mmCIF file of C-alpha atoms in Angstrom:
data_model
loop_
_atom_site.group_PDB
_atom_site.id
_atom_site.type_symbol
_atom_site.label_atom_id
_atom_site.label_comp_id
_atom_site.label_asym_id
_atom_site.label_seq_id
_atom_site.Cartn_x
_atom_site.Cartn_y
_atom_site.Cartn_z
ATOM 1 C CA UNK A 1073 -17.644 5.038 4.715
ATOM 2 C CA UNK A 1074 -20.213 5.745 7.479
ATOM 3 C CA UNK A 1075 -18.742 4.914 11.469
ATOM 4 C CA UNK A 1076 -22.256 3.644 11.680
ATOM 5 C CA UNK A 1077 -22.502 1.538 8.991
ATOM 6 C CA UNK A 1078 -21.196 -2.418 8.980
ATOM 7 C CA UNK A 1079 -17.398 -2.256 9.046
ATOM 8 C CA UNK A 1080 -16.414 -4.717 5.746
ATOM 9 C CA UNK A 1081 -13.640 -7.014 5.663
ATOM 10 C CA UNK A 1082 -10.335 -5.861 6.044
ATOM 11 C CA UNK A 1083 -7.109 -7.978 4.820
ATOM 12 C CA UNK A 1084 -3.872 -7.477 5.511
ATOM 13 C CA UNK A 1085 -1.647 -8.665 2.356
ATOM 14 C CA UNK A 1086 2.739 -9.004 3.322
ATOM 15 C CA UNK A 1087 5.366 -10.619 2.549
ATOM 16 C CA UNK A 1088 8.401 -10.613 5.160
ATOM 17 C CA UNK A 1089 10.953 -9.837 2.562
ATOM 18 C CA UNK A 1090 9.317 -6.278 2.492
ATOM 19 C CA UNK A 1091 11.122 -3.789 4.742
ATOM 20 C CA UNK A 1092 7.447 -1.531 3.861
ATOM 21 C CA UNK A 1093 5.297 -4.935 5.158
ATOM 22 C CA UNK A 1094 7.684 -4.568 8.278
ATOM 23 C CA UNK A 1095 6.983 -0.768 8.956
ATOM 24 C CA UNK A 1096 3.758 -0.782 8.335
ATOM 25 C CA UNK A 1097 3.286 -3.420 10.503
ATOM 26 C CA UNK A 1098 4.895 -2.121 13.378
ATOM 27 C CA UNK A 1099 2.828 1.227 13.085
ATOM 28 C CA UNK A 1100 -0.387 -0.858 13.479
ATOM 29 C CA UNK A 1101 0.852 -2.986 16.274
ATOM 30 C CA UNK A 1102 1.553 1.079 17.802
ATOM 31 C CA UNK A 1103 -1.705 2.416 16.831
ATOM 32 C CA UNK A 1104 -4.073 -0.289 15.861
ATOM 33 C CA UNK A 1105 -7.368 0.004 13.204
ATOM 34 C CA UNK A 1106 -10.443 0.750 14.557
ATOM 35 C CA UNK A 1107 -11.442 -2.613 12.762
ATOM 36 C CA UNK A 1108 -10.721 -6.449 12.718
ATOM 37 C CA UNK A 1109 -7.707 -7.081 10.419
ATOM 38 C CA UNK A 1110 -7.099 -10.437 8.782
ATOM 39 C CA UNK A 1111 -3.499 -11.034 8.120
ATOM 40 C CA UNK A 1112 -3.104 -12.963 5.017
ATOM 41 C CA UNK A 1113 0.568 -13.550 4.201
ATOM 42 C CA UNK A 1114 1.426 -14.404 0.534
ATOM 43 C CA UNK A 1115 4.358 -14.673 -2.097
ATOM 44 C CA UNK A 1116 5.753 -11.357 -3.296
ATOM 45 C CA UNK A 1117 8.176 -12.697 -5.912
ATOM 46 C CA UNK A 1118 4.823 -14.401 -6.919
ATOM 47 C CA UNK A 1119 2.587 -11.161 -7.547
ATOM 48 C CA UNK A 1120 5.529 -9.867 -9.396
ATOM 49 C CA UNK A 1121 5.497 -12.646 -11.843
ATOM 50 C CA UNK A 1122 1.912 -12.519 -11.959
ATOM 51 C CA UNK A 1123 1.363 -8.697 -13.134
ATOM 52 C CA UNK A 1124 4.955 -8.561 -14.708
ATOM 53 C CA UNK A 1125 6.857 -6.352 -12.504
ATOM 54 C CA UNK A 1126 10.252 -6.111 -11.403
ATOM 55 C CA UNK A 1127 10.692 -5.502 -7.722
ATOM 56 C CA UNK A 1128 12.526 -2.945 -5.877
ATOM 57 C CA UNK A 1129 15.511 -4.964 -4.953
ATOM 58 C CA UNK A 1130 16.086 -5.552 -9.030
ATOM 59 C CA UNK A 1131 16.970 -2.168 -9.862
ATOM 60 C CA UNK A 1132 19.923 -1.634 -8.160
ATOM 61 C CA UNK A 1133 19.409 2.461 -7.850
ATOM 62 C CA UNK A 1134 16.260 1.768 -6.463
ATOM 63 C CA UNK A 1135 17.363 -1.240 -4.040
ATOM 64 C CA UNK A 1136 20.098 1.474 -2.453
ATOM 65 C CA UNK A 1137 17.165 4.071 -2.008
ATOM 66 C CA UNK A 1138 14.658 1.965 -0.490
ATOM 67 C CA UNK A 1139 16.787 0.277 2.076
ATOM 68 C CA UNK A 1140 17.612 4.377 2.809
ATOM 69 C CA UNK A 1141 14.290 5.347 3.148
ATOM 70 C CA UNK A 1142 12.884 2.652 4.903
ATOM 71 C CA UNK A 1143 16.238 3.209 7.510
ATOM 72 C CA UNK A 1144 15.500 6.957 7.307
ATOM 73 C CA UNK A 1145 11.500 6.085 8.194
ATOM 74 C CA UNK A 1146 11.519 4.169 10.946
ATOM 75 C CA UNK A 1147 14.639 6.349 12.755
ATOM 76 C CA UNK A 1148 12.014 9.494 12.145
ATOM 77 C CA UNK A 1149 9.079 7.313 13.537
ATOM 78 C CA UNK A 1150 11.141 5.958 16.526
ATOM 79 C CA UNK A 1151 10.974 1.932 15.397
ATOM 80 C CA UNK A 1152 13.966 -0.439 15.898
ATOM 81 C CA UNK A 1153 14.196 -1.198 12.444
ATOM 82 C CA UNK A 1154 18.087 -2.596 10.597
ATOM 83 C CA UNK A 1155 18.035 -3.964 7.509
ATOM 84 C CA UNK A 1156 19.120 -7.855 6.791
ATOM 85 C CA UNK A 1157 22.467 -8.163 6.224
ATOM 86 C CA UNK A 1158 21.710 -9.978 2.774
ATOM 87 C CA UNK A 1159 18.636 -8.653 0.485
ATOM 88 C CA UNK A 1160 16.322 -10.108 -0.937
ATOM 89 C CA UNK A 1161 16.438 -13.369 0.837
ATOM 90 C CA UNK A 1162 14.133 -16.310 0.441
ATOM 91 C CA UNK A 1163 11.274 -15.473 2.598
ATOM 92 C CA UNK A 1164 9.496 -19.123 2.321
ATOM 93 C CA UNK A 1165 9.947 -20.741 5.177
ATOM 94 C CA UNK A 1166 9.205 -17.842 7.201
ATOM 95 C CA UNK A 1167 6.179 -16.973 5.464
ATOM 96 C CA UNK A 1168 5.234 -21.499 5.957
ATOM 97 C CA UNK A 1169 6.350 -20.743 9.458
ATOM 98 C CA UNK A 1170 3.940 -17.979 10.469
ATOM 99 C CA UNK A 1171 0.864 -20.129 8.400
ATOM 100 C CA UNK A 1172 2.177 -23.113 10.963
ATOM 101 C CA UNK A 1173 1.883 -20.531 13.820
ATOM 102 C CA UNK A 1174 -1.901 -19.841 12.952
ATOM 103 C CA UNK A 1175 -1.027 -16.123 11.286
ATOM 104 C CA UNK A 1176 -1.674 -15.163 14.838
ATOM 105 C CA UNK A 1177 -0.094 -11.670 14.998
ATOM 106 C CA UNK A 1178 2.521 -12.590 17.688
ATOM 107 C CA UNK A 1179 3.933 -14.898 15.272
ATOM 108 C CA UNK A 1180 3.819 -12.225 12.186
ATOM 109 C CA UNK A 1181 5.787 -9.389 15.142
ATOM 110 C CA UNK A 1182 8.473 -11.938 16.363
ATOM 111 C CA UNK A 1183 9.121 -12.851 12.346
ATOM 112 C CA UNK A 1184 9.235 -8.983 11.616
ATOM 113 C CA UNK A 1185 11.666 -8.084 14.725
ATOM 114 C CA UNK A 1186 13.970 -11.032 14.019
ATOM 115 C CA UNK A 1187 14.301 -10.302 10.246
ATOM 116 C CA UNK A 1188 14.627 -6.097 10.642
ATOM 117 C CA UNK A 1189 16.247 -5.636 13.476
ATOM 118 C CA UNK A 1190 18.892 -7.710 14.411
ATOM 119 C CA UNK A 1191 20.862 -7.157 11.255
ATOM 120 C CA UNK A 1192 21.025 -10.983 10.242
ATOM 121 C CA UNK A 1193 21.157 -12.825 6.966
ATOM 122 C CA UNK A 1194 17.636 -14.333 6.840
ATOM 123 C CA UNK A 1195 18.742 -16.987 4.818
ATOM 124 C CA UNK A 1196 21.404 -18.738 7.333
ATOM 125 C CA UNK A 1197 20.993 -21.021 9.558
ATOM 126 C CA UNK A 1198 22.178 -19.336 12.763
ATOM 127 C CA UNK A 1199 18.924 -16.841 12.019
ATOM 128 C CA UNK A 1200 16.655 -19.683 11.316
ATOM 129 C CA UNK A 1201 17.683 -21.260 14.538
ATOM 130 C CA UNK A 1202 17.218 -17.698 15.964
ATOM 131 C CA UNK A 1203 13.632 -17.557 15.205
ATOM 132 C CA UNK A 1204 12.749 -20.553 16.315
ATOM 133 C CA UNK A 1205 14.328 -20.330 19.656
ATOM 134 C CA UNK A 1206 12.348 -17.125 19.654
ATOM 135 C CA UNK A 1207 9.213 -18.416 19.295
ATOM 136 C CA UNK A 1208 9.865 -21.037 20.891
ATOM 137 C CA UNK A 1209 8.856 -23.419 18.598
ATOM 138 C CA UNK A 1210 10.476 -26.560 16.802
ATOM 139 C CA UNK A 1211 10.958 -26.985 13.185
ATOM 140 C CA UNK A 1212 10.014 -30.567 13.084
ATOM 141 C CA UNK A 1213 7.154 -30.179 15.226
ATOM 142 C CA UNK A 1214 5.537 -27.586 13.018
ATOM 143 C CA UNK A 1215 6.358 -29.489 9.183
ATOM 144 C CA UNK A 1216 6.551 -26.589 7.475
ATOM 145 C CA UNK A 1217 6.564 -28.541 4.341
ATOM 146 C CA UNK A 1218 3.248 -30.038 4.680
ATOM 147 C CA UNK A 1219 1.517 -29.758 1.232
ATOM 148 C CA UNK A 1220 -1.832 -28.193 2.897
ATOM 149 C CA UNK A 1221 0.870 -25.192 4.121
ATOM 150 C CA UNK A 1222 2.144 -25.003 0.596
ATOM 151 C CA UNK A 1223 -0.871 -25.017 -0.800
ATOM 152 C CA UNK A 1224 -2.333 -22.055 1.781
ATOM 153 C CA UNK A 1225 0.807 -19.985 0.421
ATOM 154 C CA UNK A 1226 -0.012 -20.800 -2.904
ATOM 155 C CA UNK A 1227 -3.749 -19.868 -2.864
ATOM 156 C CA UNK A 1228 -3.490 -16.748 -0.388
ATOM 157 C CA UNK A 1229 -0.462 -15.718 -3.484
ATOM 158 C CA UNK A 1230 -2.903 -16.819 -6.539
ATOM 159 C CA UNK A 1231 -6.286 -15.498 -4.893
ATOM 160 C CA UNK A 1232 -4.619 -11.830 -3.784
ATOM 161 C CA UNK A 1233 -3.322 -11.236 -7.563
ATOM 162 C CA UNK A 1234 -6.639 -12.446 -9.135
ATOM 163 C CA UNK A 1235 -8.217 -9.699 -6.481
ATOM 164 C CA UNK A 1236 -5.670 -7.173 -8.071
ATOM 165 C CA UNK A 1237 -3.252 -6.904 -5.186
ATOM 166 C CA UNK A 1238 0.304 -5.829 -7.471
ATOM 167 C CA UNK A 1239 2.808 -5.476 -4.535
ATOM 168 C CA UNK A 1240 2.645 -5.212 -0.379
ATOM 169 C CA UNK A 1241 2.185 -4.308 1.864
ATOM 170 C CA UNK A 1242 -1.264 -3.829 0.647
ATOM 171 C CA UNK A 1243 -4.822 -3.057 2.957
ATOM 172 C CA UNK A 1244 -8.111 -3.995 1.592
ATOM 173 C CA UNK A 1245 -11.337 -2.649 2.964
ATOM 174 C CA UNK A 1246 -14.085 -3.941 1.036
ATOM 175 C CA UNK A 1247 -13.371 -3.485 -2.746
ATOM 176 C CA UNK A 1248 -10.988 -0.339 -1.652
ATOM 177 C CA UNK A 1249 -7.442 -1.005 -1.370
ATOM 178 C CA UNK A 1250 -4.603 0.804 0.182
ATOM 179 C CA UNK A 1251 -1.149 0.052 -1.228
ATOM 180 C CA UNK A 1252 2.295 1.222 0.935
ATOM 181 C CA UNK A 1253 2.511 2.512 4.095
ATOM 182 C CA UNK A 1254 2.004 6.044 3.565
ATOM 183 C CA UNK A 1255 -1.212 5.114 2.280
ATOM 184 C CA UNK A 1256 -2.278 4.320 6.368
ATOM 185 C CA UNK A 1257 -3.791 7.767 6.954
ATOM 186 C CA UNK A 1258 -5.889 7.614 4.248
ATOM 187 C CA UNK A 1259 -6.878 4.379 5.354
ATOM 188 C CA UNK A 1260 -7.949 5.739 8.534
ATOM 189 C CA UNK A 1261 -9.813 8.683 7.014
ATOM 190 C CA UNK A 1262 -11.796 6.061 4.741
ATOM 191 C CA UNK A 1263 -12.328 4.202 8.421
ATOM 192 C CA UNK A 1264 -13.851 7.585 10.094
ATOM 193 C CA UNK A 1265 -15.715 8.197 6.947
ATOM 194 C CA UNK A 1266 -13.955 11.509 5.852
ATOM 195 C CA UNK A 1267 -15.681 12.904 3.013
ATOM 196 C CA UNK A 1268 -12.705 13.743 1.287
ATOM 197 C CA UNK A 1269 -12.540 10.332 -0.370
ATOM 198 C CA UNK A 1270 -15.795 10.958 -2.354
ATOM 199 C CA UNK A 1271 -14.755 14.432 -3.001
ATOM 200 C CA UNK A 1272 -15.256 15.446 -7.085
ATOM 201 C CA UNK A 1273 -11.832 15.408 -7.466
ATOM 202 C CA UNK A 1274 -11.367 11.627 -6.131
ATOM 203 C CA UNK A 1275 -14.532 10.583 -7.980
ATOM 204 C CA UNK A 1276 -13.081 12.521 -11.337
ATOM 205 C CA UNK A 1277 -9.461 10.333 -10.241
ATOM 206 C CA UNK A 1278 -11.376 7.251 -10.046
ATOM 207 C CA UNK A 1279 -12.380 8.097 -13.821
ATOM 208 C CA UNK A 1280 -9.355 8.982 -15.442
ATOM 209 C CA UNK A 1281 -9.066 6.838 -18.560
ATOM 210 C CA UNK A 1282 -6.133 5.054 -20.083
ATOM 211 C CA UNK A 1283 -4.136 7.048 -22.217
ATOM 212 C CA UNK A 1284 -0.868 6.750 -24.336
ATOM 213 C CA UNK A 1285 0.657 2.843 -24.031
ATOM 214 C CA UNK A 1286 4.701 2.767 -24.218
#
């Protein structure tokens, strides 16, 4: 992608049950895109269901690792990061909470820093309460169960897997799309237009067909 050439949309896909949503999150509040970023939360447990996965929290091996990793990643990146005491957790009212809020990214941070750093069971009251006295905000006020904030979960959820968006947190730029956090600096390359991404061997990668089926 040309610097000089119109920037496309870019979309930021999360969920708030992802400790990978919450990193990579925090790295772009600490170095932001060159380039207007929409933040569109939606329903993880719903992509899942809708390409057939199982997430990471459902194999236990792989639960253990990833909570490691993601620990082990933000201490070597220097972000206040603790897992939830309890995980997964039900992430819907937070997720109808920062859609109440506007998506405004001040409401997506405070979510983030309540949920992986303070160690507390997302799905208990004394956290809820927490995050609303955070942002200052009161639960009746904002009727999070409003159908027309249901219905924005549901359609972000239903419109991101029909756009092919498996699992987050995921970056779209135009019809590219960056899955995971480590994926960020090649996200940046494709934003300074680093000819490496239409290099043979990414055009011969982009053309690799389908082989044996288990």
């Amino acid at each position: 992608m040309s610097t000089s050439e119109p920037r496309p949309p870019a979309i930021f896909y999360f969920d708030v049950i992802s400790p990978w949503a919450c990193l990579m999150e925090h790295a772009l509040r600490q170095a932001p895109l060159p380039i207007t970023l929409e933040l569109r939360p939606v329903l993880f447990a719903g992509l899942l269901n809708a390409f057939g996965h199982k997430g990471p929290a459902e194999i236990e091996r792989k639960r253990r690792f990833t909570y490691e990793l993601c620990t082990w990643t933000a201490q070597q990146q220097g972000t206040p990061f603790v897992m939830p005491s309890a995980h997964p957790f039900n992430p819907l009212r937070y997720l109808r909470l920062i859609l109440a809020l506007g998506t405004t990214p001040q409401a997506v941070s405070a979510v983030f820093d309540q949920l992986f750093t303070t160690g507390c069971d997302p799905d208990s009251e004394p956290a809820w309460q927490a995050m609303l006295e955070r942002l200052g905000v009161s639960e009746a006020a904002l009727k999070l169960d409003a159908p027309e904030i249901k219905a924005r979960l549901r359609d972000n959820t239903a419109r991101a897997a029909a756009e092919g968006i498996f699992g987050v947190p995921t970056i779209t730029v135009g019809d590219r799309l960056f899955w995971g956090l480590d994926s960020l600096p090649m996200l940046r390359a494709c934003l300074e237009g680093d000819p490496g991404l239409d290099s043979p061997a990414m055009q011969a990668a982009a053309k690799v067909r389908f082989g044996a089926a288990r």
